[in-house]
Amino acid sequence: MPVAYSREAMSQGTVADEGSLNKIFRLMANEQRRYVLYYLHEVDTATELENIALQITAWRREKPTDDVTEMELEQTMARLRNVDLPKLANAGVVEYDSRTEMARFREPSRLFGLFLLLAARVERPLSENSN
């Protein structure tokens, strides 16, 4: 059943602000990108690529960070460096400096924030697989 939103809420930019649903769904369609967003939102500070990759790899492989191999870490770092972080930065939800390999979460549109919160509650990688 479709959800009805008030004209007032829509005119205030609380429902359909900054971008379309298609943009949000494309960004969040990839598990690794969602995990990056969950992690950066949770740490709430600029974080080194290697630290992001370590936690993301552990969550995706469902194992402790101490058990992540160097090869697994390098594969995740390469994808983050070349695909996921630039894509998230271009969308404006992450700040990423490729020179220093540091990334941080940017406050997204309200609609994107709601989808991120909902997705995190469904997947909950932070509470299930973190060290």
PDB file of C-alpha atoms in Angstrom:
ATOM      1  CA  MET A   1       0.000   0.000   0.000  1.00  0.00           C
ATOM      2  CA  PRO A   2       1.494   3.385  -0.979  1.00  0.00           C
ATOM      3  CA  VAL A   3       2.387   5.796   1.788  1.00  0.00           C
ATOM      4  CA  ALA A   4       0.783   9.237   1.550  1.00  0.00           C
ATOM      5  CA  TYR A   5       2.827  12.286   2.485  1.00  0.00           C
ATOM      6  CA  SER A   6       1.420  15.689   3.281  1.00  0.00           C
ATOM      7  CA  ARG A   7       1.989  18.581   0.891  1.00  0.00           C
ATOM      8  CA  GLU A   8       3.565  20.462   3.768  1.00  0.00           C
ATOM      9  CA  ALA A   9       6.163  17.751   4.386  1.00  0.00           C
ATOM     10  CA  MET A  10       6.983  17.551   0.691  1.00  0.00           C
ATOM     11  CA  SER A  11       7.272  21.315   0.300  1.00  0.00           C
ATOM     12  CA  GLN A  12       9.626  21.508   3.292  1.00  0.00           C
ATOM     13  CA  GLY A  13      11.978  19.077   1.606  1.00  0.00           C
ATOM     14  CA  THR A  14      11.610  16.360   4.198  1.00  0.00           C
ATOM     15  CA  VAL A  15      10.431  13.635   1.840  1.00  0.00           C
ATOM     16  CA  ALA A  16      11.951  14.149  -1.588  1.00  0.00           C
ATOM     17  CA  ASP A  17      14.868  16.459  -0.929  1.00  0.00           C
ATOM     18  CA  GLU A  18      18.179  16.353  -2.816  1.00  0.00           C
ATOM     19  CA  GLY A  19      17.970  13.756  -5.496  1.00  0.00           C
ATOM     20  CA  SER A  20      15.624  11.040  -6.532  1.00  0.00           C
ATOM     21  CA  LEU A  21      14.762   7.684  -5.110  1.00  0.00           C
ATOM     22  CA  ASN A  22      16.576   6.120  -8.057  1.00  0.00           C
ATOM     23  CA  LYS A  23      19.821   7.831  -7.018  1.00  0.00           C
ATOM     24  CA  ILE A  24      19.417   6.624  -3.432  1.00  0.00           C
ATOM     25  CA  PHE A  25      18.584   3.073  -4.494  1.00  0.00           C
ATOM     26  CA  ARG A  26      21.560   2.939  -6.895  1.00  0.00           C
ATOM     27  CA  LEU A  27      23.941   4.032  -4.143  1.00  0.00           C
ATOM     28  CA  MET A  28      22.527   1.606  -1.618  1.00  0.00           C
ATOM     29  CA  ALA A  29      22.093  -1.336  -3.996  1.00  0.00           C
ATOM     30  CA  ASN A  30      25.666  -2.447  -3.340  1.00  0.00           C
ATOM     31  CA  GLU A  31      26.349  -4.179  -0.010  1.00  0.00           C
ATOM     32  CA  GLN A  32      29.914  -2.906   0.261  1.00  0.00           C
ATOM     33  CA  ARG A  33      28.823   0.726  -0.224  1.00  0.00           C
ATOM     34  CA  ARG A  34      26.125   0.313   2.423  1.00  0.00           C
ATOM     35  CA  TYR A  35      28.687  -1.089   4.842  1.00  0.00           C
ATOM     36  CA  VAL A  36      30.999   1.857   4.135  1.00  0.00           C
ATOM     37  CA  LEU A  37      28.153   4.225   4.958  1.00  0.00           C
ATOM     38  CA  TYR A  38      27.233   2.341   8.147  1.00  0.00           C
ATOM     39  CA  TYR A  39      30.848   2.333   9.298  1.00  0.00           C
ATOM     40  CA  LEU A  40      31.585   5.973   8.526  1.00  0.00           C
ATOM     41  CA  HIS A  41      28.316   7.058  10.114  1.00  0.00           C
ATOM     42  CA  GLU A  42      29.174   5.068  13.242  1.00  0.00           C
ATOM     43  CA  VAL A  43      32.766   6.314  13.662  1.00  0.00           C
ATOM     44  CA  ASP A  44      31.724   9.894  12.783  1.00  0.00           C
ATOM     45  CA  THR A  45      35.271  11.074  12.029  1.00  0.00           C
ATOM     46  CA  ALA A  46      37.742  11.064   9.147  1.00  0.00           C
ATOM     47  CA  THR A  47      39.010   7.502   8.799  1.00  0.00           C
ATOM     48  CA  GLU A  48      41.867   5.885   6.872  1.00  0.00           C
ATOM     49  CA  LEU A  49      41.001   3.722   3.890  1.00  0.00           C
ATOM     50  CA  GLU A  50      42.774   0.714   5.416  1.00  0.00           C
ATOM     51  CA  ASN A  51      40.652   0.869   8.589  1.00  0.00           C
ATOM     52  CA  ILE A  52      37.462   1.140   6.556  1.00  0.00           C
ATOM     53  CA  ALA A  53      38.520  -1.776   4.352  1.00  0.00           C
ATOM     54  CA  LEU A  54      39.432  -3.945   7.335  1.00  0.00           C
ATOM     55  CA  GLN A  55      36.024  -3.588   8.982  1.00  0.00           C
ATOM     56  CA  ILE A  56      34.079  -3.867   5.728  1.00  0.00           C
ATOM     57  CA  THR A  57      35.964  -7.055   4.814  1.00  0.00           C
ATOM     58  CA  ALA A  58      35.298  -8.550   8.238  1.00  0.00           C
ATOM     59  CA  TRP A  59      31.580  -7.822   7.973  1.00  0.00           C
ATOM     60  CA  ARG A  60      31.300  -9.143   4.419  1.00  0.00           C
ATOM     61  CA  ARG A  61      33.282 -12.315   5.245  1.00  0.00           C
ATOM     62  CA  GLU A  62      31.518 -12.678   8.602  1.00  0.00           C
ATOM     63  CA  LYS A  63      34.702 -13.025  10.602  1.00  0.00           C
ATOM     64  CA  PRO A  64      36.703 -11.025  13.154  1.00  0.00           C
ATOM     65  CA  THR A  65      39.007  -8.310  11.836  1.00  0.00           C
ATOM     66  CA  ASP A  66      42.013 -10.278  13.147  1.00  0.00           C
ATOM     67  CA  ASP A  67      41.161 -13.103  10.715  1.00  0.00           C
ATOM     68  CA  VAL A  68      41.068 -10.916   7.587  1.00  0.00           C
ATOM     69  CA  THR A  69      43.918 -11.905   5.254  1.00  0.00           C
ATOM     70  CA  GLU A  70      46.222  -9.422   3.540  1.00  0.00           C
ATOM     71  CA  MET A  71      44.842 -10.472   0.140  1.00  0.00           C
ATOM     72  CA  GLU A  72      41.237  -9.925   1.249  1.00  0.00           C
ATOM     73  CA  LEU A  73      42.167  -6.531   2.668  1.00  0.00           C
ATOM     74  CA  GLU A  74      43.987  -5.471  -0.514  1.00  0.00           C
ATOM     75  CA  GLN A  75      41.046  -6.517  -2.701  1.00  0.00           C
ATOM     76  CA  THR A  76      38.618  -4.493  -0.606  1.00  0.00           C
ATOM     77  CA  MET A  77      40.963  -1.496  -0.503  1.00  0.00           C
ATOM     78  CA  ALA A  78      41.309  -1.521  -4.291  1.00  0.00           C
ATOM     79  CA  ARG A  79      37.560  -1.551  -4.833  1.00  0.00           C
ATOM     80  CA  LEU A  80      36.995   1.157  -2.214  1.00  0.00           C
ATOM     81  CA  ARG A  81      39.766   3.321  -3.665  1.00  0.00           C
ATOM     82  CA  ASN A  82      38.743   2.956  -7.308  1.00  0.00           C
ATOM     83  CA  VAL A  83      34.976   2.462  -7.233  1.00  0.00           C
ATOM     84  CA  ASP A  84      32.985   2.826  -4.039  1.00  0.00           C
ATOM     85  CA  LEU A  85      34.501   5.842  -2.276  1.00  0.00           C
ATOM     86  CA  PRO A  86      34.647   7.987  -5.446  1.00  0.00           C
ATOM     87  CA  LYS A  87      31.036   7.043  -6.226  1.00  0.00           C
ATOM     88  CA  LEU A  88      29.879   7.929  -2.704  1.00  0.00           C
ATOM     89  CA  ALA A  89      31.889  11.160  -2.813  1.00  0.00           C
ATOM     90  CA  ASN A  90      30.389  12.140  -6.183  1.00  0.00           C
ATOM     91  CA  ALA A  91      26.931  11.572  -4.700  1.00  0.00           C
ATOM     92  CA  GLY A  92      27.810  13.889  -1.819  1.00  0.00           C
ATOM     93  CA  VAL A  93      27.305  11.416   1.034  1.00  0.00           C
ATOM     94  CA  VAL A  94      31.005  10.876   1.792  1.00  0.00           C
ATOM     95  CA  GLU A  95      34.017  13.174   1.720  1.00  0.00           C
ATOM     96  CA  TYR A  96      36.999  11.312   0.266  1.00  0.00           C
ATOM     97  CA  ASP A  97      40.533  12.615  -0.222  1.00  0.00           C
ATOM     98  CA  SER A  98      42.322  10.258  -2.603  1.00  0.00           C
ATOM     99  CA  ARG A  99      45.728  11.779  -1.769  1.00  0.00           C
ATOM    100  CA  THR A 100      45.524  11.010   1.948  1.00  0.00           C
ATOM    101  CA  GLU A 101      43.096   8.087   1.532  1.00  0.00           C
ATOM    102  CA  MET A 102      40.875   9.496   4.274  1.00  0.00           C
ATOM    103  CA  ALA A 103      37.077   9.393   4.185  1.00  0.00           C
ATOM    104  CA  ARG A 104      34.315  10.734   6.380  1.00  0.00           C
ATOM    105  CA  PHE A 105      30.530  10.604   6.381  1.00  0.00           C
ATOM    106  CA  ARG A 106      28.682  13.717   5.216  1.00  0.00           C
ATOM    107  CA  GLU A 107      25.236  14.496   6.518  1.00  0.00           C
ATOM    108  CA  PRO A 108      22.982  13.334   3.680  1.00  0.00           C
ATOM    109  CA  SER A 109      19.560  14.551   2.653  1.00  0.00           C
ATOM    110  CA  ARG A 110      16.870  13.665   5.120  1.00  0.00           C
ATOM    111  CA  LEU A 111      15.384  11.063   2.795  1.00  0.00           C
ATOM    112  CA  PHE A 112      18.759   9.380   2.230  1.00  0.00           C
ATOM    113  CA  GLY A 113      19.389   9.418   5.980  1.00  0.00           C
ATOM    114  CA  LEU A 114      16.083   7.661   6.606  1.00  0.00           C
ATOM    115  CA  PHE A 115      16.865   4.943   4.060  1.00  0.00           C
ATOM    116  CA  LEU A 116      20.340   4.478   5.548  1.00  0.00           C
ATOM    117  CA  LEU A 117      18.930   4.137   9.054  1.00  0.00           C
ATOM    118  CA  LEU A 118      16.336   1.620   7.896  1.00  0.00           C
ATOM    119  CA  ALA A 119      18.884  -0.437   5.953  1.00  0.00           C
ATOM    120  CA  ALA A 120      21.264  -0.461   8.925  1.00  0.00           C
ATOM    121  CA  ARG A 121      18.526  -1.734  11.199  1.00  0.00           C
ATOM    122  CA  VAL A 122      17.705  -4.548   8.782  1.00  0.00           C
ATOM    123  CA  GLU A 123      21.324  -5.618   8.155  1.00  0.00           C
ATOM    124  CA  ARG A 124      22.868  -4.547  11.484  1.00  0.00           C
ATOM    125  CA  PRO A 125      26.481  -5.425  10.636  1.00  0.00           C
ATOM    126  CA  LEU A 126      27.729  -3.229  13.489  1.00  0.00           C
ATOM    127  CA  SER A 127      26.007  -5.180  16.222  1.00  0.00           C
ATOM    128  CA  GLU A 128      26.422  -8.649  14.757  1.00  0.00           C
ATOM    129  CA  ASN A 129      29.957  -8.838  13.396  1.00  0.00           C
ATOM    130  CA  SER A 130      32.113  -6.082  14.832  1.00  0.00           C
ATOM    131  CA  ASN A 131      34.923  -6.701  17.281  1.00  0.00           C
TER     132      ASN A 131
END
